[in-house]
Each structure stands twice: as C-alpha cells, then as structure tokens.
Coordinates of C-alpha atoms in Angstrom, one line a residue:
Chain A
M211 CA 44.7 88.1 117.8
S212 CA 47.4 88.6 115.3
V213 CA 50.6 86.8 116.0
V214 CA 54.1 88.0 115.1
I215 CA 56.8 85.6 114.2
Y216 CA 60.4 86.5 113.5
V217 CA 62.4 84.6 110.8
P218 CA 65.8 86.1 110.1
G219 CA 66.3 87.4 106.6
D220 CA 70.1 87.6 107.2
A221 CA 72.1 86.0 104.4
A222 CA 73.6 83.4 106.7
A223 CA 70.2 82.3 107.9
V224 CA 68.9 82.3 104.3
A225 CA 71.9 80.1 103.3
V226 CA 70.7 77.5 105.7
G227 CA 67.1 77.6 104.6
A228 CA 65.4 80.6 106.4
D229 CA 63.5 81.6 103.2
R230 CA 61.8 78.2 103.0
V231 CA 61.1 78.2 106.7
A232 CA 59.4 81.6 106.4
K233 CA 57.4 80.4 103.5
A234 CA 56.3 77.2 105.3
I235 CA 55.2 79.3 108.4
T236 CA 53.2 81.8 106.3
E237 CA 51.5 78.9 104.5
G238 CA 50.9 77.0 107.7
L239 CA 49.3 80.0 109.3
A240 CA 47.1 80.6 106.3
R241 CA 45.9 76.9 106.3
R242 CA 45.0 77.2 110.0
G243 CA 43.2 80.5 109.4
V244 CA 45.4 82.2 111.9
E245 CA 46.1 85.9 111.3
G246 CA 49.8 86.4 111.6
R247 CA 52.7 88.4 110.4
V248 CA 56.2 87.0 109.6
V249 CA 58.9 89.6 110.2
R250 CA 62.3 89.1 108.5
N251 CA 64.6 90.4 111.2
G252 CA 68.4 90.4 111.3
S253 CA 70.3 87.5 112.8
R254 CA 71.0 87.4 116.6
G255 CA 74.5 86.3 115.6
M256 CA 74.2 82.7 116.8
I257 CA 74.7 81.2 113.4
W258 CA 74.7 77.6 114.5
L259 CA 71.1 78.0 115.7
E260 CA 69.9 79.5 112.4
P261 CA 67.3 79.6 111.1
L262 CA 66.3 80.8 114.6
V263 CA 62.6 81.5 114.7
E264 CA 61.1 83.7 117.4
V265 CA 57.5 84.0 118.4
V266 CA 56.0 86.9 120.3
T267 CA 54.0 85.5 123.2
A268 CA 52.4 87.0 126.3
A269 CA 55.6 86.0 128.2
G270 CA 57.9 87.6 125.7
R271 CA 59.8 86.3 122.7
V272 CA 60.4 82.6 122.6
G273 CA 63.0 81.2 120.3
Y274 CA 63.2 77.9 118.4
G275 CA 66.2 76.7 116.4
P276 CA 67.7 75.5 114.2
V277 CA 64.4 75.1 112.4
K278 CA 64.2 73.2 109.2
P279 CA 61.3 73.7 106.8
R280 CA 60.1 70.1 107.5
D281 CA 59.9 71.0 111.3
V282 CA 57.4 73.8 110.7
E283 CA 54.2 71.7 110.7
A284 CA 55.1 69.8 113.8
L285 CA 56.0 73.1 115.6
L286 CA 52.7 74.7 114.6
D287 CA 50.8 71.7 115.7
G288 CA 52.8 71.5 119.0
G289 CA 51.8 75.0 120.0
L290 CA 54.6 77.2 118.5
L291 CA 52.3 80.2 118.7
D292 CA 52.0 79.9 122.5
G293 CA 55.7 79.3 123.0
A294 CA 55.0 75.6 123.9
G295 CA 57.7 73.0 124.5
H296 CA 59.5 71.2 121.7
D297 CA 63.0 69.7 121.1
L298 CA 64.0 72.9 119.3
R299 CA 62.7 75.3 121.9
L300 CA 65.4 77.6 123.2
G301 CA 63.3 79.9 125.4
D302 CA 64.3 83.5 125.7
V303 CA 67.2 83.8 123.3
E304 CA 68.7 86.7 125.3
K305 CA 69.3 84.2 128.1
I306 CA 71.4 81.8 126.0
P307 CA 74.9 82.1 127.6
F308 CA 76.5 83.0 124.2
F309 CA 74.2 86.0 124.0
A310 CA 73.9 86.9 127.7
K311 CA 77.6 87.4 128.2
Q312 CA 78.0 90.0 125.4
E313 CA 78.1 93.7 125.6
R314 CA 76.0 94.7 122.7
F315 CA 76.5 98.4 121.9
T316 CA 76.6 98.4 118.1
F317 CA 74.5 95.3 117.7
K318 CA 71.8 96.0 120.3
R319 CA 69.0 96.2 117.7
V320 CA 70.3 93.6 115.2
G321 CA 67.9 90.6 115.3
V322 CA 65.4 92.5 117.5
T323 CA 63.8 94.8 115.1
D324 CA 62.4 94.7 111.6
P325 CA 65.6 96.1 109.8
V326 CA 63.8 98.1 107.1
S327 CA 61.1 99.6 109.4
L328 CA 61.9 103.2 110.4
D329 CA 59.1 103.1 113.0
D330 CA 60.7 100.1 114.6
Y331 CA 64.1 101.8 114.6
L332 CA 62.6 104.9 116.3
A333 CA 60.8 102.8 118.8
H334 CA 64.1 101.2 119.8
G335 CA 66.0 104.4 120.5
G336 CA 66.9 105.3 116.9
Y337 CA 67.9 108.8 115.8
K338 CA 68.5 109.9 119.4
G339 CA 72.2 110.3 118.5
L340 CA 71.5 112.5 115.6
E341 CA 69.1 114.6 117.7
R342 CA 71.9 115.2 120.3
A343 CA 74.5 115.9 117.6
I344 CA 72.2 118.6 116.1
A345 CA 71.6 120.1 119.5
M346 CA 75.4 120.0 120.4
G347 CA 76.6 121.4 117.1
P348 CA 79.4 120.1 114.8
A349 CA 82.4 121.0 116.9
D350 CA 81.2 119.3 120.0
T351 CA 80.0 116.3 118.1
V352 CA 83.6 115.8 116.7
E353 CA 85.0 116.1 120.2
E354 CA 82.4 113.6 121.6
V355 CA 83.6 111.0 119.1
F356 CA 87.2 111.8 119.8
N357 CA 86.6 111.5 123.6
S358 CA 84.9 108.1 123.1
G359 CA 88.3 106.7 122.0
L360 CA 86.7 105.1 119.0
R361 CA 89.3 103.6 116.7
G362 CA 88.9 102.6 113.1
R363 CA 87.3 99.2 113.1
G364 CA 88.4 98.4 109.6
G365 CA 91.7 97.1 110.9
A366 CA 94.2 100.0 111.1
G367 CA 92.8 101.2 114.5
F368 CA 93.4 104.9 113.6
P369 CA 91.4 107.2 116.0
T370 CA 88.1 108.1 114.3
G371 CA 88.0 111.4 116.1
I372 CA 91.3 112.6 114.6
K373 CA 90.0 111.8 111.1
W374 CA 86.9 113.8 111.7
R375 CA 88.8 116.7 113.2
T376 CA 91.0 116.9 110.2
V377 CA 88.1 117.0 107.8
A378 CA 86.2 119.4 109.9
A379 CA 89.2 121.7 110.0
C380 CA 89.4 121.9 106.1
A381 CA 88.0 125.0 104.5
P382 CA 84.2 124.8 104.0
G383 CA 83.1 123.6 100.6
K384 CA 82.3 120.2 99.1
K385 CA 83.2 117.4 101.5
Y386 CA 82.2 113.7 101.5
I387 CA 81.5 110.9 103.9
V388 CA 82.5 107.5 102.6
C389 CA 81.6 104.2 104.3
N390 CA 83.9 101.3 103.6
A391 CA 81.6 98.3 103.3
D392 CA 83.9 96.3 101.1
E393 CA 84.2 93.6 103.8
G394 CA 86.4 91.2 101.9
D395 CA 88.2 89.5 104.7
S396 CA 87.4 85.8 105.0
G397 CA 86.0 85.1 108.4
T398 CA 84.3 88.5 108.8
F399 CA 80.6 89.3 108.4
A400 CA 79.8 92.0 111.0
D401 CA 79.4 94.7 108.4
R402 CA 77.0 92.5 106.4
M403 CA 75.0 91.8 109.6
I404 CA 74.7 95.5 110.4
M405 CA 73.7 96.5 106.8
E406 CA 71.1 93.6 106.7
G407 CA 70.1 93.7 110.3
D408 CA 70.1 97.4 111.3
P409 CA 70.8 99.6 108.2
F410 CA 69.3 102.7 109.8
Q411 CA 72.0 102.7 112.4
L412 CA 74.7 103.0 109.7
I413 CA 72.7 105.8 108.0
E414 CA 72.4 107.6 111.3
G415 CA 76.1 107.3 111.9
M416 CA 76.9 108.6 108.5
T417 CA 74.5 111.5 108.9
I418 CA 76.0 112.4 112.2
A419 CA 79.4 112.4 110.5
G420 CA 78.1 114.6 107.8
V421 CA 76.7 117.1 110.2
A422 CA 79.9 117.0 112.3
V423 CA 82.4 117.7 109.5
G424 CA 80.2 119.7 107.1
A425 CA 79.7 117.1 104.4
D426 CA 76.4 117.0 102.5
M427 CA 76.9 113.8 100.6
G428 CA 77.9 110.3 101.5
Y429 CA 78.5 107.0 99.7
V430 CA 78.4 103.4 101.0
Y431 CA 80.8 101.3 99.0
C432 CA 79.4 97.8 99.4
R433 CA 81.0 94.7 97.9
S434 CA 79.0 92.9 95.2
E435 CA 79.1 89.6 97.1
Y436 CA 76.5 91.1 99.5
P437 CA 73.4 91.5 97.4
H438 CA 71.1 91.2 100.5
A439 CA 72.9 94.0 102.2
V440 CA 72.6 96.3 99.2
I441 CA 68.8 95.7 99.0
A442 CA 68.4 96.4 102.7
M443 CA 70.5 99.6 102.6
N444 CA 68.6 100.9 99.6
K445 CA 65.3 100.3 101.2
A446 CA 66.3 102.0 104.5
I447 CA 67.8 105.0 102.6
Q448 CA 64.5 105.5 100.8
A449 CA 62.5 105.3 104.0
A450 CA 64.9 107.7 105.8
R451 CA 64.7 110.2 102.9
K452 CA 60.9 110.0 102.8
A453 CA 60.7 110.7 106.5
G454 CA 63.1 113.7 106.2
Y455 CA 66.1 112.1 107.9
L456 CA 68.1 112.5 104.6
G457 CA 68.0 115.3 102.1
R458 CA 67.6 119.0 102.7
G459 CA 67.5 120.0 106.4
V460 CA 67.9 116.5 108.0
A461 CA 65.5 115.9 110.9
G462 CA 64.3 119.5 110.6
S463 CA 67.7 121.0 111.2
Q464 CA 69.7 123.5 109.0
Y465 CA 72.1 120.7 107.9
D466 CA 71.8 119.0 104.5
Y467 CA 72.9 115.4 104.0
D468 CA 72.1 112.7 101.5
M469 CA 73.7 109.4 100.6
E470 CA 73.7 106.5 98.2
V471 CA 75.0 102.9 97.9
R472 CA 77.6 102.0 95.2
V473 CA 78.4 98.4 94.5
G474 CA 81.9 97.1 93.9
A475 CA 82.8 94.4 91.4
G476 CA 84.8 91.7 93.2
A477 CA 88.1 93.4 93.8
Y478 CA 89.5 92.7 97.3
V479 CA 92.0 95.5 97.1
C480 CA 89.1 98.0 97.0
G481 CA 88.7 97.6 100.7
E482 CA 91.9 99.6 100.9
E483 CA 90.7 103.2 101.4
T484 CA 92.5 104.9 98.5
S485 CA 91.7 102.1 96.1
L486 CA 88.1 102.3 97.2
L487 CA 88.0 106.1 96.4
E488 CA 89.5 105.4 92.9
S489 CA 86.8 102.8 92.3
L490 CA 84.1 105.1 93.5
E491 CA 85.3 107.6 91.0
G492 CA 84.8 105.0 88.3
R493 CA 88.4 104.0 87.7
R494 CA 90.6 100.9 88.2
G495 CA 91.0 100.3 91.9
L496 CA 94.7 101.2 92.0
V497 CA 96.0 102.3 95.4
R498 CA 97.1 105.9 95.8
A499 CA 100.3 106.9 97.4
K500 CA 99.7 108.8 100.7
P501 CA 100.1 111.7 101.4
P502 CA 97.8 113.4 100.6
L503 CA 95.5 111.8 103.1
P504 CA 91.9 111.2 102.1
A505 CA 91.0 113.6 104.9
H506 CA 92.6 116.4 102.9
K507 CA 92.2 115.2 99.3
G508 CA 89.8 112.2 99.1
L509 CA 86.9 111.5 96.9
F510 CA 87.1 113.7 93.7
G511 CA 90.0 115.5 95.4
K512 CA 87.8 116.8 98.2
P513 CA 88.2 116.4 102.0
T514 CA 86.7 113.0 102.9
V515 CA 85.9 111.1 106.0
I516 CA 86.3 107.4 105.1
N517 CA 85.4 105.0 107.9
N518 CA 84.5 101.3 108.2
V519 CA 80.8 100.2 108.7
L520 CA 81.5 99.3 112.3
S521 CA 83.1 102.6 113.2
L522 CA 80.2 104.6 111.7
A523 CA 77.6 102.2 113.2
A524 CA 79.2 102.8 116.7
V525 CA 78.6 106.6 116.4
P526 CA 74.9 106.7 117.2
F527 CA 75.5 104.9 120.5
I528 CA 78.4 107.3 121.4
L529 CA 76.2 110.3 120.7
S530 CA 73.0 109.1 122.4
E531 CA 74.7 107.5 125.5
G532 CA 77.7 109.8 125.7
A533 CA 81.4 109.3 125.0
K534 CA 82.0 108.2 128.5
A535 CA 79.6 105.3 128.4
Y536 CA 81.5 104.0 125.4
A537 CA 85.0 104.7 126.7
D538 CA 84.2 103.2 130.1
V539 CA 84.7 99.7 128.8
G540 CA 87.7 98.4 127.0
F541 CA 91.4 97.6 127.5
G542 CA 94.4 99.8 127.4
R543 CA 94.1 102.2 124.4
S544 CA 91.4 100.1 122.8
R545 CA 88.2 101.6 124.1
G546 CA 84.7 100.4 123.7
T547 CA 83.5 97.1 122.2
M548 CA 84.5 95.0 119.3
P549 CA 82.1 92.9 117.3
I550 CA 84.1 89.7 117.0
Q551 CA 83.3 87.1 114.4
L552 CA 83.9 83.5 115.2
A553 CA 84.2 81.5 112.0
G554 CA 85.7 78.5 110.2
N555 CA 85.8 75.2 112.0
I556 CA 84.1 76.3 115.2
K557 CA 81.2 74.7 117.1
Y558 CA 79.4 77.9 118.1
G559 CA 80.2 80.3 115.4
G560 CA 78.7 83.7 115.0
L561 CA 78.9 87.3 116.1
Y562 CA 80.1 88.1 119.6
E563 CA 80.3 91.8 120.6
I564 CA 82.3 92.4 123.7
A565 CA 84.6 94.9 125.3
F566 CA 88.3 94.7 124.4
G567 CA 90.5 92.7 126.7
V568 CA 88.9 89.2 126.4
T569 CA 91.6 86.7 125.6
L570 CA 91.9 84.7 122.4
G571 CA 91.6 81.5 124.3
E572 CA 88.4 82.4 126.0
L573 CA 86.9 83.4 122.6
V574 CA 87.9 80.2 120.9
E575 CA 87.5 77.6 123.6
E576 CA 84.8 78.9 126.0
V577 CA 82.6 81.1 123.8
G578 CA 83.2 79.2 120.5
G579 CA 83.3 75.7 122.1
G580 CA 86.3 74.6 120.1
T581 CA 86.0 72.9 116.7
F582 CA 82.8 71.4 115.2
T583 CA 84.9 68.4 114.0
G584 CA 85.7 67.8 117.7
L585 CA 89.4 67.7 116.9
P586 CA 91.8 69.9 118.9
V587 CA 92.3 73.5 117.7
R588 CA 95.7 73.8 116.0
A589 CA 95.7 77.4 114.7
V590 CA 93.5 80.4 114.5
Q591 CA 93.9 83.2 112.0
V592 CA 92.9 86.5 113.3
G593 CA 92.1 89.5 111.1
G594 CA 91.3 88.1 107.7
P595 CA 93.6 86.8 104.9
L596 CA 96.3 89.3 105.9
G597 CA 96.2 88.4 109.6
A598 CA 98.7 86.2 111.5
Y599 CA 98.1 82.6 112.5
F600 CA 98.2 82.1 116.2
P601 CA 99.1 78.8 117.9
R602 CA 97.5 77.6 121.1
A603 CA 100.6 78.9 123.0
L604 CA 99.5 82.5 122.3
F605 CA 95.9 81.9 123.5
D606 CA 96.5 84.2 126.5
T607 CA 96.8 87.2 124.2
P608 CA 94.1 89.8 125.1
F609 CA 92.0 91.2 122.3
D610 CA 93.5 94.6 121.9
Y611 CA 95.2 96.4 119.0
E612 CA 98.5 96.9 120.9
A613 CA 98.7 93.4 122.4
F614 CA 98.2 91.7 119.1
A615 CA 100.7 94.0 117.4
K616 CA 103.3 93.0 120.0
K617 CA 102.8 89.3 119.0
D618 CA 103.3 90.2 115.4
G619 CA 99.6 89.9 114.6
L620 CA 96.7 92.2 114.1
I621 CA 93.0 92.1 115.1
G622 CA 92.0 93.6 111.7
H623 CA 88.2 93.6 111.4
G624 CA 87.8 91.2 114.3
G625 CA 87.4 87.9 112.4
I626 CA 88.7 84.7 113.9
V627 CA 89.0 81.7 111.8
V628 CA 89.6 78.4 113.6
F629 CA 91.5 75.4 112.1
D630 CA 91.7 71.9 113.6
D631 CA 94.8 69.8 113.6
N632 CA 94.3 68.6 110.1
V633 CA 95.5 71.9 108.7
D634 CA 98.7 72.1 106.7
M635 CA 100.2 75.4 107.6
A636 CA 102.6 75.4 104.6
K637 CA 99.5 75.2 102.3
Q638 CA 97.9 78.1 104.2
A639 CA 101.0 80.2 103.7
R640 CA 101.0 79.4 100.0
F641 CA 97.3 80.4 99.9
A642 CA 98.1 83.7 101.5
M643 CA 100.7 84.4 98.7
E644 CA 98.3 83.2 96.0
F645 CA 95.5 85.4 97.3
C646 CA 97.8 88.4 97.3
S647 CA 98.9 87.7 93.7
V648 CA 95.3 87.3 92.5
E649 CA 94.0 90.4 94.3
S650 CA 97.1 92.7 93.9
C651 CA 96.1 95.9 92.1
G652 CA 99.5 95.8 90.4
K653 CA 100.7 99.3 91.2
C654 CA 103.7 98.5 93.3
T655 CA 106.3 95.9 92.5
P656 CA 106.8 94.2 96.0
C657 CA 103.1 93.2 96.0
R658 CA 102.6 92.3 92.4
I659 CA 105.8 90.4 91.7
G660 CA 106.6 89.5 95.3
S661 CA 103.4 87.5 95.8
T662 CA 103.9 85.6 92.5
R663 CA 107.4 84.7 93.4
G664 CA 106.1 83.8 96.9
V665 CA 103.8 81.2 95.4
E666 CA 106.7 79.7 93.4
V667 CA 109.0 79.6 96.4
M668 CA 106.3 78.0 98.6
D669 CA 105.7 75.4 95.9
K670 CA 109.4 74.5 96.0
I671 CA 109.3 74.4 99.8
I672 CA 106.2 72.1 99.8
A673 CA 107.9 69.9 97.2
G674 CA 111.0 69.7 99.4
V675 CA 113.4 71.3 96.9
E676 CA 116.3 73.0 98.6
R677 CA 114.2 73.8 101.6
E678 CA 116.5 75.9 103.8
K679 CA 117.7 78.0 100.8
N680 CA 114.1 78.6 99.8
L681 CA 113.0 79.4 103.3
A682 CA 115.7 82.0 103.5
I683 CA 114.4 83.5 100.2
L684 CA 110.8 83.4 101.6
E685 CA 111.9 85.3 104.7
D686 CA 113.8 87.9 102.6
L687 CA 110.8 88.3 100.2
S688 CA 108.4 88.8 103.1
H689 CA 110.6 91.4 104.6
T690 CA 110.7 93.3 101.3
M691 CA 106.9 93.1 100.8
K692 CA 106.3 94.2 104.4
L693 CA 108.4 97.3 104.0
G694 CA 108.2 98.1 100.4
S695 CA 104.5 97.8 99.5
L696 CA 102.2 100.8 99.1
C697 CA 99.3 99.4 101.1
A698 CA 98.3 96.8 103.5
L699 CA 97.6 94.1 100.9
G700 CA 101.3 93.5 100.0
G701 CA 102.5 94.9 103.4
F702 CA 100.5 92.5 105.5
T703 CA 100.6 89.3 103.4
P704 CA 103.8 88.4 105.2
Y705 CA 101.9 88.2 108.5
P706 CA 100.1 84.9 107.7
V707 CA 103.2 83.6 105.9
M708 CA 105.7 84.4 108.6
S709 CA 103.5 83.5 111.5
A710 CA 102.8 80.1 110.0
L711 CA 106.6 79.6 109.6
T712 CA 107.5 80.9 113.0
H713 CA 104.8 79.0 115.0
F714 CA 104.5 75.8 112.9
P715 CA 108.0 75.2 111.5
E716 CA 107.4 71.4 111.4
D717 CA 104.9 71.9 108.5
F718 CA 107.7 73.6 106.5
G719 CA 110.1 70.7 107.0
R720 CA 111.9 72.4 109.8
G721 CA 112.2 70.8 113.3
P722 CA 110.2 72.6 116.0
M723 CA 112.2 75.5 117.2
P724 CA 111.5 76.8 120.7
L725 CA 113.0 80.2 119.9
A726 CA 113.6 82.0 116.6
A727 CA 117.3 82.1 115.8
E728 CA 117.6 85.8 115.4
Chain B
M1435 CA 80.9 101.2 87.0
P1436 CA 77.1 101.4 87.5
I1437 CA 77.0 101.3 83.6
L1438 CA 79.1 98.2 83.4
H1439 CA 76.9 96.6 86.2
A1440 CA 73.8 97.4 84.2
M1441 CA 75.3 96.0 81.0
Q1442 CA 76.1 92.8 82.7
E1443 CA 72.7 92.5 84.3
T1444 CA 71.0 93.0 80.9
F1445 CA 73.3 90.9 78.7
G1446 CA 74.8 88.5 81.3
Y1447 CA 78.2 89.9 80.2
V1448 CA 79.7 93.1 78.8
P1449 CA 79.9 92.8 75.0
Q1450 CA 83.1 94.1 73.5
D1451 CA 81.1 96.4 71.2
A1452 CA 79.8 98.3 74.2
I1453 CA 83.2 99.6 75.2
P1454 CA 83.5 102.3 72.6
L1455 CA 79.9 103.3 73.2
I1456 CA 80.4 103.7 76.9
A1457 CA 83.7 105.6 76.2
D1458 CA 81.8 108.0 73.9
A1459 CA 79.0 108.6 76.3
M1460 CA 81.3 109.2 79.3
N1461 CA 83.8 111.3 77.3
L1462 CA 86.6 108.9 78.1
S1463 CA 89.1 107.0 76.0
R1464 CA 88.4 103.4 75.0
A1465 CA 91.5 102.4 76.9
E1466 CA 90.2 103.9 80.1
V1467 CA 86.9 102.1 79.9
H1468 CA 88.7 98.8 78.9
G1469 CA 91.0 99.3 81.9
V1470 CA 88.1 99.6 84.3
F1471 CA 86.3 96.7 82.7
T1472 CA 89.3 94.3 83.0
F1473 CA 90.3 95.3 86.5
Y1474 CA 87.3 93.9 88.3
H1475 CA 86.7 90.2 88.6
D1476 CA 82.9 90.5 88.4
F1477 CA 82.7 91.7 84.8
R1478 CA 82.4 89.0 82.2
H1479 CA 84.0 89.1 78.8
E1480 CA 81.7 86.4 77.3
P1481 CA 78.4 84.9 78.2
A1482 CA 78.3 82.6 81.2
G1483 CA 76.6 79.2 81.4
R1484 CA 72.9 78.9 82.0
H1485 CA 73.6 78.3 85.7
I1486 CA 76.4 80.0 87.6
V1487 CA 77.8 78.3 90.7
K1488 CA 80.2 80.4 92.8
V1489 CA 82.0 78.4 95.5
C1490 CA 83.8 80.1 98.4
V1491 CA 87.5 79.2 98.6
A1492 CA 88.6 81.6 101.3
E1493 CA 90.2 80.6 104.6
A1494 CA 87.1 80.3 106.8
C1495 CA 85.5 77.9 104.3
Q1496 CA 88.8 76.0 103.9
A1497 CA 88.9 75.5 107.7
A1498 CA 85.3 74.1 107.5
G1499 CA 86.3 71.7 104.8
A1500 CA 86.3 73.5 101.4
R1501 CA 89.6 72.0 100.5
D1502 CA 87.7 68.7 100.2
T1503 CA 84.4 70.0 98.8
S1504 CA 85.9 72.1 96.1
P1505 CA 87.3 69.2 94.0
K1506 CA 83.9 67.4 94.6
F1507 CA 82.2 70.3 92.9
E1508 CA 84.4 70.1 89.9
K1509 CA 83.7 66.4 89.6
A1510 CA 79.9 66.6 90.2
L1511 CA 79.5 69.5 87.7
D1512 CA 82.1 68.1 85.3
C1513 CA 83.6 71.5 85.1
A1514 CA 86.8 73.1 86.3
F1515 CA 87.0 76.3 88.3
G1516 CA 87.0 79.4 86.2
E1517 CA 85.4 77.6 83.2
T1518 CA 82.1 77.1 81.5
R1519 CA 81.1 73.6 80.6
P1520 CA 81.3 73.2 76.8
D1521 CA 77.5 72.5 76.6
G1522 CA 77.0 76.0 78.2
Q1523 CA 74.9 74.5 81.0
V1524 CA 77.1 75.7 83.9
T1525 CA 79.9 78.1 84.9
L1526 CA 81.9 77.3 88.0
E1527 CA 83.8 80.1 89.7
P1528 CA 85.8 80.5 92.8
I1529 CA 84.8 83.4 95.1
Y1530 CA 86.6 84.9 98.0
C1531 CA 84.2 85.1 100.8
L1532 CA 80.4 85.4 100.8
G1533 CA 80.3 86.5 104.5
L1534 CA 78.8 83.2 105.6
C1535 CA 81.9 82.2 107.5
A1536 CA 80.2 80.6 110.5
C1537 CA 78.2 78.2 108.3
G1538 CA 80.8 77.2 105.7
P1539 CA 81.6 75.8 103.3
S1540 CA 79.3 78.1 101.3
A1541 CA 78.4 78.7 97.7
M1542 CA 76.1 80.8 95.6
V1543 CA 74.0 79.1 93.0
D1544 CA 72.3 81.4 90.5
G1545 CA 72.2 84.1 93.3
R1546 CA 70.9 81.8 95.9
L1547 CA 73.1 81.3 99.0
V1548 CA 73.9 77.8 100.3
G1549 CA 75.7 77.2 103.6
L1550 CA 76.9 74.1 105.4
I1551 CA 77.7 72.3 102.1
D1552 CA 78.0 68.5 102.3
D1553 CA 77.9 65.7 99.7
E1554 CA 74.1 65.8 99.7
A1555 CA 74.1 69.6 99.0
I1556 CA 76.6 69.1 96.1
A1557 CA 74.4 66.4 94.6
E1558 CA 71.3 68.7 94.9
I1559 CA 73.2 71.5 93.2
A1560 CA 74.4 69.2 90.4
A1561 CA 70.8 68.0 89.9
E1562 CA 69.6 71.6 89.8
V1563 CA 72.2 72.6 87.2
R1564 CA 71.3 69.6 85.0
S1565 CA 67.7 70.9 84.6

C-alpha cells in the first residue's frame, strides 16, 4: 500500500525547516522500503505548529507538529504511518479549536490539496464557479458579484461589483484584468498563502472576471519577496493552459482569456493600484492622479479591473455557492469573510478566516492567545505599516470597515501585529515616518518631504528637544500629509503616527490624557 | 523590467554598460531606462557579496524581537546594513517583510528562508557565510 504524507511547501513552513523534514521523511521511507508519496501542500494557517505533517490513514488525516527534522526517525519508528500516538500528535487538524472555529470560504482548499495539481483542484470543487459564470453569461456574473457585497480586500474596501460594472460598461475592445499581489504590508501573508497553497483558485477568479467584463488578458503583479508564490503560480498557469482552462475558448466556451505573472522589484508603493499599473507598463512606479479611474483608463490606457488577490480568490466561491451564501455572513456593510492574519509577538499566529464582526480583543486574546513572550499586550497595529495602533481600551471594536474607520483606524488587508509592553510607541511612530520616506515614490510633496521632516521631528521629540513645540509640528505635518498626498502611502502614514500619539502619549513625554484636547 | 530582472539574474547586478543597450533595444531613451533601474530597490548597481543576507526589519518582526536581533546580525557578520563587507564575502540588506510574520524574526539567506531567528540561528548563518 502506498502511503501519502503531506508536508507543507508554504514559505512560512519552509522557513522553519519543512524542506528538511520532507527530505528526512522521503529518505526514511526509502530506507524502510515503504512505498510512499510526500505531497507539498499549502499551510493550514497554524504557523506555530509548522512544519505540520499530515498522514493519510484509514481513519482520515492525522496531523503531527511542529516536526523537526531530527524527530522524523522517531516518528516513523513510532508508527507515524498508522497515525499512532506521539508527543507531537495533533489528531485531526480540522478539530483543533483555532481551525474549527473558522469559516473558511476562500481558504477552504489551502493546506488540503496539492496546490499545483489541477486534478486535485477539480476533485475539491474547482472550476464550478467558472462553469456557472459561463452558463449565466457576463452580465449576470457581474451582478452576482455585486450582490455578494464583496468589497476590495486590499484595504480600501471599495465594492468589487461596482468596479466590474464600470469596466463591463466600457465599449468593447481591449480590456485587462490585473491582480494586485504586491502584498507589502508587514503582518500580512494571506495573498502569499493563496498563491502558494491554492493558485488555481486565483486563476479561476481572474478568469471569471475576464469572462464577466470582456477582458482577454490578465496579469498577476507579484512582489519579488515571494519567490515561492511566483513558482507555484507559474506552474498552475501552465497546467490550466494545458487543460484548456486558459487560452482560446476557456473551458470549451466562446470566451478567450489568458494570463501571466509579472514580478515586482522591491517597491512598496507599487501595491498602490496606479503605481502598480505604471510598473507593469515598465516604468518607474510613480502614482497616477485619479481620475481617470483604472476602470476607464488603466493598463496601457485600456479599461482595467484591478483587484487584490483575496478579492479575486473569493469570486469562485461566490459563483459556485451563490451570492447569498457569501452575503449571509458578515457585519453591517462588510459582507462575507475576512482572512485575518495574526502576526508579530503572538502565541498562536497564523491565518484565521472568519466572518466580519468578530472583535479585536477576541482575535488577539482568545484566538491568538496573547503574546509569545507572556507579557501583556500593549498595542496592536491593524492594517499594515499604514494602519493605526490600537490600545487595549479599543479591543471591543468589531472587525468591520466602518467600525474601524470610526476609531480612526483601518482594517487594510487584515493583518494584525501584536506588541507586548516592551514596545516604545515613539520609536514605532518614527519608524512609520521613516518607512514612508524610504518607500515614497516622490511624485507628491507632502509624502516625499513630509515623511523626511517627520523623521527629523520625531528624532527631536525622542531626544526631548522642545517637545510640545515639535509635537504641534508633528500634528500639523500629519494633517497636511493626510489631506495633501496623492495616494494612501502619504495619506495613511499619519494613522500609525497619530494613533500612537493619541493612545500612548506617555511614550512621547506627555502625561496620559483621558480625552484629546480638541 | 523583465529584462532588468534577467540581467541581474545573470550577472548578479545590472552593469552600467547595459543601460544604453537596453534603451536601444526597447526604443527608449537612456534616461528612461536609468530611471526605471534606479527606482526599484531590488536592482543592484554593483556586484553583491558572495552571500546575500536579507533581514526583515518591518513591524511584525520588530514586535517579535527584530530590534534586538538586527544589531546582532551586524556584529556577527561584521557588516553594516546596506553594505558589502570589504572582503566581498557577504552583503547585508534590510528588507520590508517576507510574509513570514507569524514566525518572525525572519531573514533570507542566499534565497533560503529562515524564521524564528534566535542567537543560535544567527551563529549558524554567520558560519555559513564564512565558508
């Protein structure tokens, strides 16, 4: 009997030794003369258990983790192949509370299947969404996405259906689908996990978009820091093309659609949609002024749908299960699920997909289990380097676009970075300014000069030079950047800076203030 | 950009002499190609060291202790961030996020990812770089 063993090939698992574990298992099986196959699946999202090895037994899949290469021999001797007991045995991984409590719509296949096997994808419900889209026709497909209430998962939260409608309404001709996979925010890795763990889903989502709006070409713009994701995407695209799911007449229909991956070169600002388009066209990633919107004049001046990986990856589910199934869960105007990424100083870090409405406190304390250093949580930054810092006092905020906006924050791409009470918030505010100055594209003055001055002012504040005067300058500067910048980089950098100052004034040499003196 | 990536892959950096050649082939001005080349952090102007160590310095890794481990890297490798050691053995670079934010601090050593960095991992990397 041939055994099947899953060892994640996800970059996070590889970073903690999954490649060596896979090698040790392959060698161990060969030495014992056991016929077996090691499948490199995606990660289940429980990063603290990686490398998480799963064995297929008569009673289902049995997990073990975290497995170190030196544990492999003992595991094999101890009956790993039969799912026998061991200190590292986790049992059915889907019953682990962290996993069981989730609502996995977008991530339902990640970690379960062989990411680059089209057969596996089809066996797990793949391409049902495209089938239905082709049967429904373009106009109804656009409406289906609109009715699902799906909003841009990149951070802005703009309704995806409206973008699609706009592009669909443009005169027929060359149109493009662009997938923003320039996931530069620290604390986020959901896009990477989709591309490495279920690349066909993204391809299917983009194909549906192409059929719906009448575009025959698509690009995935992936950041260069994700080499594993680029490899997985390229393999999957080749397999899909070979099987007739890309190219002329996709899946036997009258619609043509093909796509390719383009790799960025380490510019954070290229995650901004217009800067990304400039970069795709082979130029410096300078932000464009809007209007015209990319939906009217996007890539090479043609109407373009530009969506985040998570938005496009949510589309196959919406088409196969229906808009209602997606819109039924959620909170207020935020419908569906959000793949949340718990990161930084957190005990149980990883990917947690759940309907909107869960509170920040539940996520950090209950799901995440607090900090791994064991110290109290002092601050959490939500939404990447441009997201606000939240103190414990705001832990009752529900995860929802509007609720976060009301507290002067943003959910961004769903990344949560946890800090313990050793953190110096003035240093974090300085870092936000420094990051903006390094990554600014330089087109607009508030961002280019404002961030540089911001670092200088923060240095003076940290050194204790004329604190009150410099804090007033910092506030004024943040105000200018917020209102005067062309894009979100300069416009949102004040969020982490101002939230740090508002919620943690003592780190800036100000006494704690219960209420802002406005 | 695919051309610049290919250059860098072949030579390890983009030689200055290549700029006019690319401009000619693409029917662009030298200034335009130079502009693209200098905009992106990834493209190198000169050869890097024999080993390249990229250490994540973004928030999630800071929260997990990168503010302590980063200076240790500089010391262990005897090389400052953004520089190549004079003997050409190693280049140390800061990087903003490798997407390994739940197992930080993280780094990339010659393309190999390393998570959960501690003193032992730094010592291992230093030894690897010495060889």
